[in-house]
């Protein structure tokens, strides 16, 4: 944490846990008899509970979206650039809820949790959860917090998919959906990258079919590789070029295979750091949730028909250099929203950072996001 | 509210579906939403304008129609398709007109009339490409690559069997003055047309 908190920070925050006794039947058919959800809130819920915003996290995200947990925490929450007083998701107007999804590894019930039926870690026995399952669990969280309707459900990437699913599954409970750097379904290339990531993990000798905890080890190398390949897809060629170019750690080639280029060093560092903080089974599960996401599937593959149920207003934002979920993917969603006769606005932000641009406060992105959220606030 | 937009407003039916191609800062759509309860979308390429539209509560889609066209919209999707002061800046205005009439039962287009007497006089007197309030660009940086006249547009409509429902011309202040109608191709600075198939 910086010595003095910026005025647009939500400040020190403490995660909270809610326990749910009501069993949850998942899309895969399995049942979670009970579960916990960890979440954080920023701002104040108004007397009519009409100013609540749900923040949905992406693949490796969690509940800590803004502010600091302690004075010793170096970095704020993952979306601190957009959440806080005066920021697009203005906590002086909105009550913001951000949670760790089921299957996560940051407190909510997931593969690292204890299975109440066996008293051991779930590990690979934790059922595959889907975006639809998450929406149900999030609706139950809303019930417990006294929130009947979200003023907006907002997310980037996998988070945007959750916002989209909310609009279809609970049309009366969401007034606005903000879908950023996302897609209505993955392409074969997207799934292929996920498969490489999963294969990296499952082929690590320390993986032990997902029961690595029983062997007192973790598939660190596999996780590291998975993150490295993922990380490449989150950045653009230009962003990488600008950051590292072909810079070398030493001037001359060593004609070997140790780390020589700065970009190699960076990827290794990112991979290592990630592998120390993230659970391998959760990574498998989250990438599968991505692969499976396809709200049109139960509507004969017609997204337009799925979207007909939606009642909310949509804001779709893409980024010019995002090749993980390119602007064309967002435009497909927008076209279907138009066919379904929905209120939708769409913009493509010219930003050099690739998929990660949704986390970076570029001026036009902040302007357009703020303008939309101003409208949301006016309609509370 | 600009006078030409007021004229357009009279031609839009209450609670109808509208597409505003090149909607600018969303002034017209906002006005139509508030006064005519229309539902619609604006298409725009300028980031600043898109933010203004969102600020006004107008549905706006970033779409460069000169590149992408309008193929993402279904036939007869709208009651009225509007294009104000943009036709002359497109690479293929004639094809755009066809497309607009594919999407909408009616189209409203406005464009600067290149046969306006001041424009003619400017070229005649100075021998240089005319510049005015309606055409405030030099020849090399103008977005207006397909300028036309009142007569040209009507000839295109005849050629394409496009039926002209209404037409009017206004001056540079967008005021509708009676004398303009006596000789529109000479006296009108901005042409406003309502057309259908």
Coordinates of C-alpha atoms in Angstrom, one line a residue:
Chain A
X1 CA 0.0 0.0 0.0
X2 CA 1.3 3.5 -0.8
X3 CA 2.1 5.6 2.3
X4 CA -0.9 7.8 1.7
X5 CA -3.9 6.4 0.0
X6 CA -4.9 8.1 -3.2
X7 CA -8.3 9.9 -2.8
X8 CA -9.8 7.6 -5.5
X9 CA -9.0 4.4 -3.6
X10 CA -11.6 2.4 -1.8
X11 CA -8.9 2.1 0.9
X12 CA -8.5 -0.9 3.3
X13 CA -10.9 -3.7 2.6
X14 CA -11.7 -7.0 4.3
X15 CA -13.0 -10.0 2.5
X16 CA -16.1 -11.7 3.9
X17 CA -17.3 -15.2 3.7
X18 CA -20.9 -16.4 3.4
X19 CA -21.8 -20.0 3.9
X20 CA -24.6 -21.6 1.9
X21 CA -26.4 -24.7 3.2
X22 CA -28.8 -24.9 0.3
X23 CA -27.5 -27.6 -2.0
X24 CA -26.6 -26.4 -5.5
X25 CA -27.3 -28.8 -8.4
X26 CA -24.7 -28.0 -11.1
X27 CA -25.1 -28.1 -14.8
X28 CA -22.9 -31.3 -14.9
X29 CA -25.6 -33.0 -12.8
X30 CA -23.5 -33.2 -9.6
X31 CA -24.6 -31.5 -6.4
X32 CA -22.6 -29.3 -4.1
X33 CA -24.2 -30.0 -0.7
X34 CA -22.9 -26.8 0.8
X35 CA -20.4 -24.1 -0.1
X36 CA -18.8 -20.9 0.8
X37 CA -18.4 -17.7 -1.2
X38 CA -15.8 -15.1 -0.4
X39 CA -16.6 -11.6 -1.5
X40 CA -15.7 -8.0 -0.9
X41 CA -17.9 -4.9 -1.0
X42 CA -17.0 -1.3 -1.7
X43 CA -19.3 1.7 -1.1
X44 CA -22.7 1.7 0.7
X45 CA -25.9 -0.1 -0.3
X46 CA -28.7 2.5 -0.4
X47 CA -32.0 2.2 1.4
X48 CA -33.8 0.7 -1.6
X49 CA -30.8 -1.6 -2.6
X50 CA -31.0 -0.1 -6.1
X51 CA -27.3 0.9 -6.4
X52 CA -25.7 -2.5 -6.3
X53 CA -23.1 -3.5 -8.9
X54 CA -21.7 -7.0 -9.4
X55 CA -18.2 -7.4 -10.6
X56 CA -17.4 -10.7 -12.2
X57 CA -13.8 -11.9 -12.4
X58 CA -11.9 -13.4 -15.3
X59 CA -10.0 -16.7 -15.5
X60 CA -7.4 -16.3 -12.7
X61 CA -9.3 -13.6 -10.8
X62 CA -10.9 -13.4 -7.4
X63 CA -12.8 -11.3 -5.0
X64 CA -10.1 -8.7 -4.4
X65 CA -11.0 -6.2 -7.1
X66 CA -10.1 -2.9 -5.5
X67 CA -8.4 -1.3 -2.5
X68 CA -5.8 -2.9 -0.2
X69 CA -6.1 -5.8 2.3
X70 CA -3.3 -4.4 4.5
X71 CA -0.7 -1.7 4.8
X72 CA 1.9 -4.1 3.6
X73 CA 0.1 -5.1 0.4
X74 CA 2.0 -3.7 -2.5
X75 CA -0.6 -3.8 -5.2
X76 CA -4.3 -3.0 -5.0
X77 CA -7.1 -5.3 -6.2
X78 CA -7.0 -6.4 -9.8
X79 CA -9.5 -3.7 -11.1
X80 CA -8.5 -0.8 -8.9
X81 CA -8.1 1.3 -12.0
X82 CA -11.9 1.2 -12.5
X83 CA -13.4 1.0 -9.1
X84 CA -13.3 3.8 -6.5
X85 CA -14.5 7.3 -5.8
X86 CA -14.6 9.2 -9.1
X87 CA -13.7 6.2 -11.2
X88 CA -16.0 4.7 -13.8
X89 CA -17.5 2.3 -11.1
X90 CA -17.8 5.1 -8.6
X91 CA -18.1 3.8 -5.1
X92 CA -19.5 7.1 -3.8
X93 CA -22.6 6.2 -5.9
X94 CA -22.6 2.5 -6.1
X95 CA -22.4 -0.5 -3.8
X96 CA -19.9 -2.8 -5.4
X97 CA -19.8 -6.6 -4.8
X98 CA -17.0 -8.7 -6.1
X99 CA -16.7 -12.4 -5.4
X100 CA -14.4 -15.3 -5.9
X101 CA -16.4 -17.8 -8.0
X102 CA -17.1 -21.4 -7.1
X103 CA -14.2 -23.6 -8.0
X104 CA -11.8 -20.8 -7.3
X105 CA -8.8 -21.0 -5.0
X106 CA -9.0 -17.8 -3.1
X107 CA -11.5 -18.8 -0.4
X108 CA -14.7 -19.8 -2.2
X109 CA -15.4 -23.5 -2.2
X110 CA -13.2 -25.1 -4.9
X111 CA -10.8 -27.9 -5.4
X112 CA -8.6 -26.9 -2.5
X113 CA -11.5 -26.9 -0.1
X114 CA -12.5 -29.8 2.2
X115 CA -15.2 -32.0 0.9
X116 CA -17.7 -32.4 3.8
X117 CA -18.5 -35.9 2.7
X118 CA -14.9 -37.2 2.8
X119 CA -13.2 -34.7 5.0
X120 CA -10.3 -34.4 2.5
X121 CA -9.6 -31.9 -0.2
X122 CA -11.9 -32.1 -3.2
X123 CA -8.9 -31.9 -5.6
X124 CA -9.9 -33.4 -9.0
X125 CA -13.2 -34.6 -7.5
X126 CA -14.5 -31.0 -7.4
X127 CA -17.2 -31.0 -10.1
X128 CA -16.8 -28.9 -13.3
X129 CA -18.7 -25.7 -12.8
X130 CA -20.0 -23.6 -15.6
X131 CA -20.8 -19.9 -16.1
X132 CA -24.5 -20.8 -15.6
X133 CA -23.7 -22.4 -12.2
X134 CA -21.8 -19.3 -11.2
X135 CA -24.8 -17.1 -12.0
X136 CA -27.0 -19.2 -9.8
X137 CA -24.5 -19.0 -6.9
X138 CA -24.2 -15.2 -7.5
X139 CA -28.0 -14.8 -7.4
X140 CA -28.0 -16.6 -4.1
X141 CA -25.3 -14.3 -2.8
X142 CA -27.4 -11.3 -4.0
X143 CA -30.4 -12.7 -2.0
X144 CA -28.4 -12.9 1.1
X145 CA -27.1 -9.3 0.7
X146 CA -30.7 -8.1 0.2
X147 CA -30.1 -7.2 -3.5
X148 CA -33.1 -8.0 -5.7
X149 CA -31.8 -6.3 -8.8
X150 CA -28.3 -5.3 -9.9
X151 CA -28.0 -1.8 -11.3
X152 CA -25.3 -3.4 -13.4
X153 CA -23.4 -6.6 -13.8
X154 CA -19.9 -5.9 -15.1
X155 CA -17.0 -8.0 -16.2
X156 CA -14.1 -8.3 -18.6
X157 CA -13.2 -11.5 -20.5
X158 CA -14.7 -14.5 -18.6
X159 CA -16.3 -11.9 -16.4
X160 CA -18.1 -10.4 -19.4
X161 CA -19.5 -13.9 -20.2
X162 CA -21.0 -14.0 -16.7
X163 CA -22.6 -10.5 -17.3
X164 CA -24.1 -11.9 -20.5
X165 CA -25.4 -15.0 -18.9
X166 CA -27.0 -12.9 -16.1
X167 CA -28.9 -11.0 -18.7
X168 CA -30.4 -14.2 -20.1
X169 CA -30.9 -16.3 -16.9
X170 CA -32.2 -13.6 -14.6
X171 CA -33.6 -10.8 -16.9
X172 CA -35.6 -9.2 -14.1
X173 CA -32.6 -9.0 -11.8
X174 CA -30.2 -7.0 -13.9
X175 CA -30.7 -3.5 -15.4
X176 CA -27.4 -3.1 -17.2
X177 CA -24.7 -5.5 -18.5
X178 CA -21.3 -4.2 -19.3
X179 CA -19.4 -6.8 -21.3
X180 CA -15.7 -5.9 -21.9
X181 CA -13.1 -7.7 -24.0
X182 CA -15.3 -10.7 -24.1
X183 CA -17.1 -13.1 -26.6
X184 CA -20.4 -15.0 -26.8
X185 CA -18.4 -18.2 -27.2
X186 CA -14.8 -19.4 -27.7
X187 CA -13.3 -20.1 -31.1
X188 CA -11.4 -23.2 -31.9
X189 CA -8.2 -21.3 -31.5
X190 CA -9.2 -20.1 -28.0
X191 CA -10.0 -23.7 -27.0
X192 CA -6.8 -24.8 -28.5
X193 CA -4.8 -22.4 -26.3
X194 CA -6.7 -23.6 -23.2
X195 CA -6.0 -27.2 -24.1
X196 CA -2.2 -26.4 -24.3
X197 CA -2.5 -24.9 -20.9
X198 CA -4.3 -27.9 -19.5
X199 CA -1.9 -30.3 -21.1
X200 CA 1.0 -28.5 -19.6
X201 CA -0.5 -29.0 -16.2
X202 CA -1.8 -32.6 -16.5
X203 CA 1.5 -33.8 -18.0
X204 CA 3.6 -32.4 -15.2
X205 CA 4.9 -35.5 -13.3
X206 CA 3.9 -33.8 -10.0
X207 CA 0.2 -33.6 -11.1
X208 CA -0.6 -37.1 -10.0
X209 CA -4.1 -37.0 -11.7
X210 CA -4.9 -33.9 -9.7
X211 CA -4.2 -35.5 -6.4
X212 CA -0.9 -33.7 -5.9
X213 CA -1.9 -32.6 -2.4
X214 CA -1.8 -36.2 -1.3
X215 CA 1.8 -36.4 -2.5
X216 CA 2.6 -33.1 -0.8
X217 CA 3.6 -31.4 -4.0
X218 CA 2.2 -29.2 -6.7
X219 CA 2.6 -29.3 -10.5
X220 CA 4.4 -26.0 -10.5
X221 CA 6.2 -26.5 -13.8
X222 CA 3.0 -27.3 -15.6
X223 CA 1.2 -24.3 -14.0
X224 CA 4.0 -22.1 -15.0
X225 CA 3.9 -23.2 -18.6
X226 CA 0.1 -22.8 -18.7
X227 CA 0.4 -19.3 -17.5
X228 CA 3.2 -18.5 -19.9
X229 CA 1.2 -19.5 -22.9
X230 CA -1.9 -17.7 -21.5
X231 CA 0.1 -14.6 -20.8
X232 CA 1.3 -14.5 -24.4
X233 CA -2.3 -14.4 -25.6
X234 CA -3.2 -11.6 -23.1
X235 CA -0.6 -9.2 -24.6
X236 CA -0.3 -7.9 -28.1
X237 CA 2.8 -8.2 -30.3
X238 CA 3.1 -4.4 -30.2
X239 CA 2.9 -4.3 -26.4
X240 CA 5.5 -7.0 -26.0
X241 CA 7.7 -5.4 -28.6
X242 CA 7.5 -2.0 -26.8
X243 CA 8.2 -3.6 -23.4
X244 CA 11.0 -5.9 -24.4
X245 CA 11.8 -5.7 -28.1
X246 CA 14.6 -8.1 -28.7
X247 CA 16.5 -6.9 -25.7
X248 CA 19.0 -9.4 -24.3
X249 CA 20.2 -9.9 -20.8
X250 CA 23.7 -10.0 -22.0
X251 CA 25.0 -8.5 -25.2
X252 CA 26.3 -11.6 -27.0
X253 CA 24.5 -14.8 -27.9
X254 CA 25.4 -17.7 -25.7
X255 CA 24.3 -20.3 -28.3
X256 CA 22.4 -22.2 -25.7
X257 CA 18.8 -22.5 -24.3
X258 CA 19.0 -20.7 -21.1
X259 CA 17.1 -17.4 -20.7
X260 CA 18.8 -14.9 -23.0
X261 CA 16.0 -12.5 -24.1
X262 CA 14.2 -10.2 -21.7
X263 CA 10.8 -11.4 -22.9
X264 CA 11.8 -15.0 -21.9
X265 CA 12.8 -13.7 -18.5
X266 CA 9.6 -11.8 -18.1
X267 CA 7.4 -14.8 -19.0
X268 CA 9.4 -17.1 -16.7
X269 CA 8.9 -14.6 -13.8
X270 CA 5.2 -14.3 -14.5
X271 CA 4.8 -18.0 -14.7
X272 CA 6.7 -18.7 -11.5
X273 CA 4.8 -16.1 -9.5
X274 CA 1.5 -17.4 -10.8
X275 CA 2.4 -21.1 -10.0
X276 CA 3.1 -20.1 -6.4
X277 CA -0.4 -18.6 -5.9
X278 CA -2.8 -20.5 -8.0
X279 CA -4.2 -24.0 -7.8
X280 CA -3.7 -26.3 -10.8
X281 CA -7.2 -28.0 -10.5
X282 CA -8.8 -24.5 -10.4
X283 CA -6.9 -23.6 -13.6
X284 CA -8.2 -26.7 -15.3
X285 CA -11.8 -25.9 -14.1
X286 CA -11.8 -22.3 -15.1
X287 CA -10.5 -22.9 -18.6
X288 CA -13.2 -25.6 -19.0
X289 CA -15.8 -23.1 -17.9
X290 CA -14.5 -20.8 -20.7
X291 CA -14.6 -23.6 -23.3
X292 CA -18.2 -24.7 -22.4
X293 CA -19.6 -21.1 -22.3
X294 CA -22.2 -20.9 -25.1
X295 CA -25.5 -19.3 -24.1
X296 CA -26.9 -20.0 -27.5
X297 CA -26.5 -23.8 -27.1
X298 CA -29.8 -24.4 -25.4
X299 CA -31.5 -22.1 -28.0
X300 CA -30.7 -24.3 -31.0
X301 CA -27.5 -22.5 -31.4
X302 CA -29.3 -19.2 -32.0
X303 CA -27.8 -16.5 -29.8
X304 CA -30.5 -14.1 -31.0
X305 CA -33.1 -16.3 -29.4
X306 CA -31.2 -16.6 -26.1
X307 CA -30.9 -12.8 -26.0
X308 CA -34.6 -12.2 -26.6
X309 CA -35.2 -13.0 -23.0
X310 CA -32.9 -10.2 -21.8
X311 CA -34.4 -6.9 -20.5
X312 CA -31.3 -5.0 -19.6
X313 CA -29.3 -2.4 -21.5
X314 CA -26.0 -3.6 -22.9
X315 CA -22.6 -1.8 -23.2
X316 CA -20.1 -3.8 -25.1
X317 CA -16.4 -2.7 -25.3
X318 CA -13.6 -4.3 -27.2
X319 CA -9.9 -3.4 -27.7
X320 CA -8.2 -3.0 -31.1
X321 CA -5.2 -5.1 -30.3
X322 CA -7.0 -7.9 -28.4
X323 CA -6.5 -11.1 -30.3
X324 CA -7.6 -13.4 -27.5
X325 CA -11.1 -12.1 -27.9
X326 CA -10.8 -9.8 -30.8
X327 CA -13.2 -6.9 -31.6
X328 CA -14.9 -9.2 -34.2
X329 CA -16.0 -11.5 -31.4
X330 CA -17.7 -8.6 -29.6
X331 CA -19.3 -7.4 -32.9
X332 CA -20.9 -10.9 -33.3
X333 CA -22.5 -10.4 -29.9
X334 CA -23.6 -6.8 -30.8
X335 CA -25.1 -8.0 -34.1
X336 CA -27.1 -10.6 -32.3
X337 CA -28.3 -8.1 -29.7
X338 CA -29.5 -5.9 -32.6
X339 CA -31.3 -8.8 -34.2
X340 CA -32.9 -9.4 -30.8
X341 CA -33.9 -5.7 -30.7
X342 CA -32.0 -4.9 -27.5
X343 CA -30.7 -1.6 -26.2
X344 CA -27.0 -1.9 -26.9
X345 CA -24.0 0.4 -27.3
X346 CA -20.7 -0.7 -28.7
X347 CA -17.2 0.8 -29.0
X348 CA -13.8 -0.5 -29.9
X349 CA -11.1 1.2 -27.9
X350 CA -7.8 1.8 -29.7
X351 CA -5.3 0.5 -27.2
X352 CA -2.0 -1.2 -27.7
X353 CA -2.1 -3.6 -24.7
X354 CA -3.9 -6.6 -26.2
X355 CA -6.5 -8.5 -24.1
X356 CA -5.1 -7.0 -20.9
X357 CA -6.2 -3.5 -22.0
X358 CA -9.5 -4.0 -20.1
X359 CA -7.5 -3.6 -16.9
X360 CA -5.6 -0.5 -18.0
X361 CA -7.2 2.9 -17.6
X362 CA -6.6 4.4 -21.0
X363 CA -8.4 7.8 -21.3
X364 CA -11.0 7.0 -24.0
X365 CA -11.9 3.7 -22.3
X366 CA -12.4 5.5 -19.0
X367 CA -14.4 8.3 -20.6
X368 CA -16.8 5.9 -22.3
X369 CA -17.1 3.6 -19.4
X370 CA -17.8 6.5 -17.1
X371 CA -20.4 7.9 -19.4
X372 CA -22.3 4.6 -19.4
X373 CA -22.0 4.3 -15.6
X374 CA -23.3 7.9 -15.3
X375 CA -26.4 6.8 -17.1
X376 CA -26.7 3.7 -14.8
X377 CA -26.4 6.0 -11.8
X378 CA -29.1 8.4 -13.1
X379 CA -31.5 5.5 -13.5
X380 CA -31.1 4.2 -10.0
Chain B
X1 CA -31.9 22.0 -32.2
X2 CA -30.7 22.6 -35.8
X3 CA -33.4 23.5 -38.2
X4 CA -32.6 20.6 -40.5
X5 CA -33.0 18.2 -37.6
X6 CA -36.4 19.8 -36.9
X7 CA -37.5 19.1 -40.4
X8 CA -36.3 15.5 -40.1
X9 CA -38.2 15.1 -36.9
X10 CA -41.5 16.0 -38.6
X11 CA -40.9 13.1 -41.0
X12 CA -40.2 10.4 -38.3
X13 CA -43.3 8.6 -37.0
X14 CA -43.8 8.2 -33.2
X15 CA -42.6 5.0 -31.6
X16 CA -40.9 3.9 -34.9
X17 CA -37.5 2.2 -35.3
X18 CA -34.8 4.4 -36.5
X19 CA -31.2 3.9 -37.6
X20 CA -29.0 7.1 -37.7
X21 CA -26.0 6.4 -39.9
X22 CA -23.2 8.8 -38.9
X23 CA -25.2 10.0 -35.8
X24 CA -22.6 12.5 -34.6
X25 CA -23.0 13.4 -30.9
X26 CA -26.5 11.8 -30.8
X27 CA -28.5 15.1 -30.7
X28 CA -31.0 14.0 -33.2
X29 CA -31.6 10.5 -31.8
X30 CA -31.9 11.9 -28.3
X31 CA -34.4 14.3 -29.5
X32 CA -36.4 11.6 -31.3
X33 CA -36.2 9.4 -28.3
X34 CA -37.6 12.1 -26.0
X35 CA -40.2 13.6 -28.3
X36 CA -41.2 10.7 -30.5
X37 CA -40.4 7.7 -28.3
X38 CA -38.5 6.2 -31.1
X39 CA -36.3 3.2 -30.6
X40 CA -33.1 3.1 -32.5
X41 CA -29.4 3.0 -32.9
X42 CA -26.8 5.4 -34.1
X43 CA -23.7 4.4 -36.0
X44 CA -20.6 6.5 -35.5
X45 CA -16.8 6.4 -35.8
X46 CA -15.6 9.3 -33.7
X47 CA -14.7 8.3 -30.1
X48 CA -15.7 11.6 -28.7
X49 CA -19.0 11.5 -30.4
X50 CA -19.6 7.9 -29.2
X51 CA -19.0 9.0 -25.6
X52 CA -21.4 12.0 -26.1
X53 CA -24.1 9.6 -27.4
X54 CA -23.7 7.3 -24.4
X55 CA -23.8 10.3 -22.1
X56 CA -27.1 11.3 -23.8
X57 CA -28.6 7.8 -23.3
X58 CA -28.5 7.0 -27.0
X59 CA -27.7 3.5 -28.3
X60 CA -24.6 4.0 -30.3
X61 CA -22.5 1.4 -32.2
X62 CA -19.0 2.0 -33.4
X63 CA -19.1 1.1 -37.0
X64 CA -17.3 2.4 -40.0
X65 CA -20.0 2.0 -42.7
X66 CA -17.5 3.0 -45.4
X67 CA -15.5 -0.2 -44.6
X68 CA -18.0 -2.6 -43.1
X69 CA -21.2 -1.4 -44.9
X70 CA -24.5 -2.2 -43.3
X71 CA -24.6 -5.9 -43.9
X72 CA -24.9 -6.6 -40.2
X73 CA -28.5 -5.3 -40.3
X74 CA -31.4 -7.3 -41.6
X75 CA -33.8 -6.3 -44.5
X76 CA -36.6 -3.9 -43.4
X77 CA -35.2 -3.8 -39.9
X78 CA -36.1 -0.1 -39.5
X79 CA -38.9 2.2 -40.3
X80 CA -36.6 5.1 -41.1
X81 CA -32.9 5.2 -41.8
X82 CA -31.3 8.6 -41.5
X83 CA -28.0 10.0 -42.8
X84 CA -27.3 13.6 -42.2
X85 CA -24.3 15.2 -43.9
X86 CA -22.4 12.0 -44.5
X87 CA -23.4 10.7 -47.9
X88 CA -20.9 12.9 -49.7
X89 CA -18.0 11.5 -47.5
X90 CA -18.6 7.9 -48.5
X91 CA -16.6 5.9 -51.0
X92 CA -19.8 4.5 -52.6
X93 CA -22.7 6.8 -51.8
X94 CA -24.9 5.1 -54.4
X95 CA -24.5 1.7 -52.9
X96 CA -25.0 3.1 -49.5
X97 CA -28.3 4.5 -50.6
X98 CA -29.4 1.0 -51.8
X99 CA -28.3 -0.4 -48.5
X100 CA -30.2 2.2 -46.5
X101 CA -33.3 1.4 -48.5
X102 CA -32.8 -2.3 -47.9
X103 CA -32.8 -1.7 -44.1
X104 CA -35.5 1.0 -43.9
X105 CA -38.9 1.5 -45.3
X106 CA -37.9 5.2 -45.7
X107 CA -34.7 7.0 -45.8
X108 CA -33.9 10.6 -44.9
X109 CA -30.6 12.0 -46.3
X110 CA -29.1 15.4 -46.1
X111 CA -26.1 16.7 -48.0
X112 CA -24.5 20.0 -49.0
X113 CA -25.8 21.1 -52.4
X114 CA -22.7 21.8 -54.5
X115 CA -24.7 23.8 -57.0
X116 CA -25.5 26.5 -54.4
X117 CA -25.1 29.9 -56.0
X118 CA -22.3 31.0 -53.6
X119 CA -20.4 27.8 -54.4
X120 CA -20.8 28.4 -58.1
X121 CA -19.8 32.0 -57.7
X122 CA -16.7 31.1 -55.6
X123 CA -15.4 28.7 -58.3
X124 CA -16.3 31.1 -61.1
X125 CA -14.6 34.1 -59.4
X126 CA -11.6 32.5 -57.7
X127 CA -11.1 29.5 -59.9
X128 CA -10.5 27.4 -56.8
X129 CA -12.4 24.7 -55.0
X130 CA -15.2 26.4 -53.0
X131 CA -15.0 26.7 -49.2
X132 CA -18.0 27.7 -47.1
X133 CA -19.6 27.0 -43.7
X134 CA -21.2 23.9 -45.2
X135 CA -17.9 22.9 -47.0
X136 CA -15.2 24.2 -44.6
X137 CA -12.3 22.2 -46.1
X138 CA -9.6 22.6 -48.6
X139 CA -9.5 20.2 -51.6
X140 CA -6.7 18.0 -50.2
X141 CA -8.1 17.4 -46.7
X142 CA -11.8 17.3 -47.3
X143 CA -13.7 14.2 -46.2
X144 CA -16.3 15.1 -48.8
X145 CA -15.1 13.0 -51.8
X146 CA -18.4 12.7 -53.6
X147 CA -20.0 16.1 -53.7
X148 CA -23.2 16.4 -55.6
X149 CA -25.9 18.8 -56.4
X150 CA -29.7 18.8 -55.9
X151 CA -30.1 17.8 -59.5
X152 CA -27.5 15.0 -59.4
X153 CA -29.2 13.4 -56.4
X154 CA -32.5 13.5 -58.2
X155 CA -31.0 12.0 -61.3
X156 CA -29.6 9.1 -59.2
X157 CA -33.0 8.5 -57.7
X158 CA -34.5 8.3 -61.1
X159 CA -31.8 5.9 -62.3
X160 CA -32.4 3.7 -59.2
X161 CA -36.2 3.9 -59.2
X162 CA -36.1 5.6 -55.8
X163 CA -39.3 7.4 -55.1
X164 CA -38.9 10.9 -53.5
X165 CA -41.5 11.4 -50.9
X166 CA -40.4 14.8 -49.6
X167 CA -37.6 17.2 -50.4
X168 CA -36.6 20.6 -49.1
X169 CA -33.6 22.8 -49.0
X170 CA -32.3 25.1 -46.3
X171 CA -29.7 27.8 -46.0
X172 CA -26.4 27.6 -44.2
X173 CA -28.2 28.4 -40.9
X174 CA -30.4 25.5 -41.7
X175 CA -33.3 27.9 -42.0
X176 CA -36.1 27.0 -44.4
X177 CA -36.8 30.2 -46.4
X178 CA -39.7 30.4 -48.9
X179 CA -37.6 31.9 -51.7
X180 CA -35.2 29.0 -51.8
X181 CA -37.9 26.7 -53.1
X182 CA -38.2 28.9 -56.2
X183 CA -34.9 27.7 -57.4
X184 CA -33.6 25.0 -55.1
X185 CA -30.6 23.9 -57.1
X186 CA -29.3 27.5 -57.1
X187 CA -30.5 28.8 -53.7
X188 CA -30.4 25.8 -51.4
X189 CA -27.3 25.2 -49.4
X190 CA -28.3 22.0 -47.7
X191 CA -30.6 19.4 -49.4
X192 CA -32.9 17.3 -47.3
X193 CA -34.7 14.3 -48.9
X194 CA -37.1 11.7 -47.7
X195 CA -37.1 8.7 -50.1
X196 CA -38.5 5.2 -50.4
X197 CA -38.5 2.3 -52.8

